[in-house]
Amino acid sequence: MLTLADLGVLRGLHVTGPGRVEVELTPTYTGCPAVEAMSADIERVLRERGQEEVTVRTVLSPAWSTDDITAEGRRKLAEFGIAPPRTTGPVSGPVPVDLAIRCPHCGSTDTTLLSRFSSTACKALRRCEACREPFDHFKEL
Amino acid sequence: MTAALALGDDALVLSHRLGEWAGHAPVLEEEVALANIALDLLGQARVLLSLEGDEDELAYLREERAFRNVQLVEQPNGDFAHTIARQLYFSSYQELLYGQLASEGRSAFAPVAAKAVKEVAYHRDHAEHWTLRLGDGTPESNERMQRALDSLWRYTGELFEPVEALPVDWTALRDGWLTTVTDVVARATLTLPGGPQVGAWTAGAGRQGIHTEPFGRMLAEMQHLHRSHPGATW
């Protein structure tokens, strides 16, 4: 399961008193409707673990980037059939030569963009030319 | 007028217009794309309007004259080319505007602008690709795209009217916008409209609360549910 930590959207957790926790959460996209579900899940889990007063605060700055998704998160996305985003920030060390987007089903790099917007704002729709399967690509942000 | 209302209303109104395509877009992929763009804009509107007051009250309980969006975003969808022309003009503007606001760290708008500018880059890219495809497509698509660019041109001048308290270099914004749009239009084998960028008979502009006729009908539809059933949720 892809966790919120894998996704890089947890920005901070402060214990402000006995049974009192404040969590900072950042949205992937400004209008991401999943933020409310994430926030509700955080509150529920922390309450189940005995925290009585849980506050989830949305923070925008610094803006979330797909570079915040951990290596483990990328692995899980691919396993789930979603091609992970390529890194966008400055790369330390050698620049990877292979910038193609790999099909999560068969591994081919021969893939074509069908639409920049897919089932959610954060994904693009692609098709693999080798196995002909369509797939979602978590697009770089 | 406050800057949060100006920017928030732009995003809210365009979001609603794009949402009207749901169920009507020419292909499924575009249905999804336009709805996704609308969702991004709605998210931006929520953050921006919340800087000003209660987002629901502002969206659903203000009268037409209290809205501060530019007239461009309230223009009806028209055909697909018309919607794409509106997207090209507006997203090119919004990307440059947010870009400037994002780099002005002391502004209250910097965090939301820094976040939204990355989303808007995809909106502009979407509009650009469609402009190229329609302009350099069939004679029919070329003609419709040209007609759309021409008819919306007179709403573009208002984009560069300075908004009070926004740390923006409006001249640079206008120059950057013109360069971007001119380049896309040329590559799409279309002609940049030559007429004035403001209508001859306008009594003012959206930023002053003066709106075009179709806006009232759009608001009536957008606000109807909340006004008839206050506090309704589902």
mmCIF file of N, CA and C in Angstrom, chain B residues 91-159:
data_model
loop_
_atom_site.group_PDB
_atom_site.id
_atom_site.type_symbol
_atom_site.label_atom_id
_atom_site.label_comp_id
_atom_site.label_asym_id
_atom_site.label_seq_id
_atom_site.Cartn_x
_atom_site.Cartn_y
_atom_site.Cartn_z
ATOM 1 N N SER B 91 -4.794 30.906 -19.905
ATOM 2 C CA SER B 91 -3.753 30.139 -19.200
ATOM 3 C C SER B 91 -2.373 30.750 -19.442
ATOM 4 N N SER B 92 -2.157 31.344 -20.625
ATOM 5 C CA SER B 92 -0.863 32.004 -20.880
ATOM 6 C C SER B 92 -0.700 33.176 -19.915
ATOM 7 N N TYR B 93 -1.804 33.882 -19.680
ATOM 8 C CA TYR B 93 -1.797 35.015 -18.746
ATOM 9 C C TYR B 93 -1.592 34.536 -17.312
ATOM 10 N N GLN B 94 -2.364 33.533 -16.933
ATOM 11 C CA GLN B 94 -2.327 33.064 -15.547
ATOM 12 C C GLN B 94 -0.958 32.476 -15.191
ATOM 13 N N GLU B 95 -0.348 31.785 -16.151
ATOM 14 C CA GLU B 95 0.959 31.186 -15.875
ATOM 15 C C GLU B 95 1.997 32.278 -15.595
ATOM 16 N N LEU B 96 1.990 33.333 -16.412
ATOM 17 C CA LEU B 96 2.952 34.428 -16.222
ATOM 18 C C LEU B 96 2.648 35.208 -14.941
ATOM 19 N N LEU B 97 1.361 35.417 -14.676
ATOM 20 C CA LEU B 97 0.954 36.155 -13.475
ATOM 21 C C LEU B 97 1.365 35.395 -12.207
ATOM 22 N N TYR B 98 1.007 34.128 -12.146
ATOM 23 C CA TYR B 98 1.376 33.313 -10.987
ATOM 24 C C TYR B 98 2.898 33.197 -10.867
ATOM 25 N N GLY B 99 3.569 33.118 -12.011
ATOM 26 C CA GLY B 99 5.032 33.029 -12.008
ATOM 27 C C GLY B 99 5.631 34.243 -11.300
ATOM 28 N N GLN B 100 5.116 35.415 -11.627
ATOM 29 C CA GLN B 100 5.615 36.640 -10.972
ATOM 30 C C GLN B 100 5.261 36.651 -9.484
ATOM 31 N N LEU B 101 4.034 36.264 -9.169
ATOM 32 C CA LEU B 101 3.607 36.278 -7.758
ATOM 33 C C LEU B 101 4.400 35.272 -6.928
ATOM 34 N N ALA B 102 4.734 34.140 -7.549
ATOM 35 C CA ALA B 102 5.471 33.091 -6.825
ATOM 36 C C ALA B 102 6.856 33.581 -6.424
ATOM 37 N N SER B 103 7.436 34.453 -7.254
ATOM 38 C CA SER B 103 8.807 34.887 -6.969
ATOM 39 C C SER B 103 8.839 36.075 -5.998
ATOM 40 N N GLU B 104 7.663 36.586 -5.648
ATOM 41 C CA GLU B 104 7.597 37.702 -4.694
ATOM 42 C C GLU B 104 7.257 37.121 -3.325
ATOM 43 N N GLY B 105 8.300 36.648 -2.638
ATOM 44 C CA GLY B 105 8.144 35.867 -1.414
ATOM 45 C C GLY B 105 7.337 36.524 -0.303
ATOM 46 N N ARG B 106 7.326 37.863 -0.256
ATOM 47 C CA ARG B 106 6.640 38.521 0.862
ATOM 48 C C ARG B 106 5.131 38.599 0.649
ATOM 49 N N SER B 107 4.702 38.382 -0.595
ATOM 50 C CA SER B 107 3.272 38.497 -0.895
ATOM 51 C C SER B 107 2.496 37.327 -0.281
ATOM 52 N N ALA B 108 1.273 37.615 0.154
ATOM 53 C CA ALA B 108 0.416 36.565 0.719
ATOM 54 C C ALA B 108 0.024 35.560 -0.361
ATOM 55 N N PHE B 109 0.210 35.932 -1.624
ATOM 56 C CA PHE B 109 -0.188 35.063 -2.721
ATOM 57 C C PHE B 109 0.935 34.124 -3.171
ATOM 58 N N ALA B 110 2.141 34.348 -2.658
ATOM 59 C CA ALA B 110 3.288 33.560 -3.130
ATOM 60 C C ALA B 110 3.098 32.044 -2.966
ATOM 61 N N PRO B 111 2.632 31.557 -1.791
ATOM 62 C CA PRO B 111 2.515 30.088 -1.647
ATOM 63 C C PRO B 111 1.526 29.454 -2.643
ATOM 64 N N VAL B 112 0.360 30.049 -2.778
ATOM 65 C CA VAL B 112 -0.632 29.461 -3.692
ATOM 66 C C VAL B 112 -0.184 29.634 -5.148
ATOM 67 N N ALA B 113 0.463 30.762 -5.444
ATOM 68 C CA ALA B 113 0.933 30.981 -6.820
ATOM 69 C C ALA B 113 2.031 29.983 -7.183
ATOM 70 N N ALA B 114 2.936 29.724 -6.230
ATOM 71 C CA ALA B 114 4.039 28.795 -6.496
ATOM 72 C C ALA B 114 3.502 27.396 -6.767
ATOM 73 N N LYS B 115 2.422 27.065 -6.101
ATOM 74 C CA LYS B 115 1.829 25.747 -6.284
ATOM 75 C C LYS B 115 1.046 25.697 -7.602
ATOM 76 N N ALA B 116 0.215 26.724 -7.803
ATOM 77 C CA ALA B 116 -0.697 26.714 -8.950
ATOM 78 C C ALA B 116 0.019 26.903 -10.284
ATOM 79 N N VAL B 117 1.162 27.589 -10.276
ATOM 80 C CA VAL B 117 1.833 27.860 -11.552
ATOM 81 C C VAL B 117 2.234 26.549 -12.241
ATOM 82 N N LYS B 118 2.522 25.536 -11.437
ATOM 83 C CA LYS B 118 2.921 24.254 -12.031
ATOM 84 C C LYS B 118 1.723 23.546 -12.668
ATOM 85 N N GLU B 119 0.544 23.744 -12.073
ATOM 86 C CA GLU B 119 -0.679 23.162 -12.641
ATOM 87 C C GLU B 119 -1.056 23.889 -13.930
ATOM 88 N N VAL B 120 -0.952 25.215 -13.869
ATOM 89 C CA VAL B 120 -1.343 26.034 -15.014
ATOM 90 C C VAL B 120 -0.427 25.791 -16.219
ATOM 91 N N ALA B 121 0.822 25.412 -15.948
ATOM 92 C CA ALA B 121 1.738 25.097 -17.058
ATOM 93 C C ALA B 121 1.149 23.969 -17.905
ATOM 94 N N TYR B 122 0.478 23.012 -17.256
ATOM 95 C CA TYR B 122 -0.177 21.924 -18.001
ATOM 96 C C TYR B 122 -1.418 22.423 -18.745
ATOM 97 N N HIS B 123 -2.102 23.395 -18.183
ATOM 98 C CA HIS B 123 -3.293 23.943 -18.859
ATOM 99 C C HIS B 123 -2.865 24.666 -20.137
ATOM 100 N N ARG B 124 -1.784 25.445 -20.020
ATOM 101 C CA ARG B 124 -1.286 26.201 -21.164
ATOM 102 C C ARG B 124 -0.792 25.233 -22.240
ATOM 103 N N ASP B 125 -0.107 24.192 -21.802
ATOM 104 C CA ASP B 125 0.401 23.184 -22.732
ATOM 105 C C ASP B 125 -0.757 22.518 -23.487
ATOM 106 N N HIS B 126 -1.823 22.222 -22.762
ATOM 107 C CA HIS B 126 -3.018 21.607 -23.354
ATOM 108 C C HIS B 126 -3.629 22.539 -24.409
ATOM 109 N N ALA B 127 -3.776 23.812 -24.048
ATOM 110 C CA ALA B 127 -4.365 24.787 -24.977
ATOM 111 C C ALA B 127 -3.469 24.980 -26.193
ATOM 112 N N GLU B 128 -2.161 24.996 -25.944
ATOM 113 C CA GLU B 128 -1.206 25.204 -27.039
ATOM 114 C C GLU B 128 -1.288 24.054 -28.052
ATOM 115 N N HIS B 129 -1.291 22.827 -27.542
ATOM 116 C CA HIS B 129 -1.343 21.672 -28.456
ATOM 117 C C HIS B 129 -2.628 21.656 -29.278
ATOM 118 N N TRP B 130 -3.740 22.006 -28.638
ATOM 119 C CA TRP B 130 -5.001 22.014 -29.383
ATOM 120 C C TRP B 130 -5.052 23.153 -30.396
ATOM 121 N N THR B 131 -4.457 24.305 -30.031
ATOM 122 C CA THR B 131 -4.429 25.424 -30.986
ATOM 123 C C THR B 131 -3.646 25.008 -32.233
ATOM 124 N N LEU B 132 -2.507 24.337 -32.027
ATOM 125 C CA LEU B 132 -1.695 23.881 -33.156
ATOM 126 C C LEU B 132 -2.472 22.880 -34.005
ATOM 127 N N ARG B 133 -3.155 21.972 -33.337
ATOM 128 C CA ARG B 133 -3.852 20.915 -34.049
ATOM 129 C C ARG B 133 -5.050 21.442 -34.834
ATOM 130 N N LEU B 134 -5.772 22.365 -34.226
ATOM 131 C CA LEU B 134 -6.950 22.903 -34.912
ATOM 132 C C LEU B 134 -6.542 23.903 -35.992
ATOM 133 N N GLY B 135 -5.555 24.747 -35.678
ATOM 134 C CA GLY B 135 -5.123 25.746 -36.650
ATOM 135 C C GLY B 135 -4.501 25.085 -37.868
ATOM 136 N N ASP B 136 -3.657 24.108 -37.618
ATOM 137 C CA ASP B 136 -2.949 23.433 -38.696
ATOM 138 C C ASP B 136 -3.652 22.124 -39.053
ATOM 139 N N GLY B 137 -4.962 22.095 -38.912
ATOM 140 C CA GLY B 137 -5.730 20.867 -39.185
ATOM 141 C C GLY B 137 -6.432 20.939 -40.519
ATOM 142 N N THR B 138 -7.737 20.864 -40.500
ATOM 143 C CA THR B 138 -8.524 20.940 -41.734
ATOM 144 C C THR B 138 -8.918 22.399 -41.983
ATOM 145 N N PRO B 139 -9.362 22.729 -43.191
ATOM 146 C CA PRO B 139 -9.831 24.102 -43.438
ATOM 147 C C PRO B 139 -10.939 24.491 -42.456
ATOM 148 N N GLU B 140 -11.801 23.532 -42.129
ATOM 149 C CA GLU B 140 -12.896 23.793 -41.193
ATOM 150 C C GLU B 140 -12.369 24.127 -39.793
ATOM 151 N N SER B 141 -11.435 23.316 -39.298
ATOM 152 C CA SER B 141 -10.923 23.559 -37.942
ATOM 153 C C SER B 141 -10.119 24.853 -37.904
ATOM 154 N N ASN B 142 -9.385 25.121 -38.979
ATOM 155 C CA ASN B 142 -8.601 26.355 -39.056
ATOM 156 C C ASN B 142 -9.517 27.585 -39.004
ATOM 157 N N GLU B 143 -10.591 27.510 -39.767
ATOM 158 C CA GLU B 143 -11.517 28.638 -39.828
ATOM 159 C C GLU B 143 -12.178 28.883 -38.470
ATOM 160 N N ARG B 144 -12.568 27.788 -37.826
ATOM 161 C CA ARG B 144 -13.227 27.939 -36.519
ATOM 162 C C ARG B 144 -12.267 28.455 -35.458
ATOM 163 N N MET B 145 -11.030 27.966 -35.493
ATOM 164 C CA MET B 145 -10.041 28.421 -34.504
ATOM 165 C C MET B 145 -9.748 29.906 -34.706
ATOM 166 N N GLN B 146 -9.638 30.311 -35.962
ATOM 167 C CA GLN B 146 -9.376 31.722 -36.253
ATOM 168 C C GLN B 146 -10.541 32.604 -35.780
ATOM 169 N N ARG B 147 -11.746 32.121 -36.044
ATOM 170 C CA ARG B 147 -12.944 32.871 -35.642
ATOM 171 C C ARG B 147 -12.968 33.036 -34.117
ATOM 172 N N ALA B 148 -12.588 31.969 -33.413
ATOM 173 C CA ALA B 148 -12.585 32.002 -31.950
ATOM 174 C C ALA B 148 -11.553 32.991 -31.427
ATOM 175 N N LEU B 149 -10.342 32.947 -31.996
ATOM 176 C CA LEU B 149 -9.290 33.879 -31.566
ATOM 177 C C LEU B 149 -9.743 35.318 -31.802
ATOM 178 N N ASP B 150 -10.344 35.552 -32.961
ATOM 179 C CA ASP B 150 -10.788 36.906 -33.310
ATOM 180 C C ASP B 150 -11.875 37.407 -32.355
ATOM 181 N N SER B 151 -12.854 36.545 -32.065
ATOM 182 C CA SER B 151 -13.994 37.039 -31.302
ATOM 183 C C SER B 151 -13.655 37.255 -29.825
ATOM 184 N N LEU B 152 -12.653 36.569 -29.307
ATOM 185 C CA LEU B 152 -12.298 36.756 -27.894
ATOM 186 C C LEU B 152 -11.212 37.801 -27.686
ATOM 187 N N TRP B 153 -10.621 38.247 -28.784
ATOM 188 C CA TRP B 153 -9.489 39.183 -28.688
ATOM 189 C C TRP B 153 -9.832 40.431 -27.893
ATOM 190 N N ARG B 154 -11.050 40.918 -28.073
ATOM 191 C CA ARG B 154 -11.392 42.179 -27.415
ATOM 192 C C ARG B 154 -11.557 42.045 -25.898
ATOM 193 N N TYR B 155 -11.478 40.833 -25.394
ATOM 194 C CA TYR B 155 -11.525 40.651 -23.934
ATOM 195 C C TYR B 155 -10.129 40.504 -23.329
ATOM 196 N N THR B 156 -9.085 40.566 -24.162
ATOM 197 C CA THR B 156 -7.739 40.308 -23.634
ATOM 198 C C THR B 156 -7.073 41.550 -23.043
ATOM 199 N N GLY B 157 -7.524 42.742 -23.449
ATOM 200 C CA GLY B 157 -6.892 43.958 -22.933
ATOM 201 C C GLY B 157 -7.043 44.100 -21.435
ATOM 202 N N GLU B 158 -8.187 43.661 -20.940
ATOM 203 C CA GLU B 158 -8.493 43.810 -19.518
ATOM 204 C C GLU B 158 -7.546 43.023 -18.609
ATOM 205 N N LEU B 159 -6.957 41.960 -19.182
ATOM 206 C CA LEU B 159 -6.077 41.111 -18.377
ATOM 207 C C LEU B 159 -4.919 41.899 -17.766
#
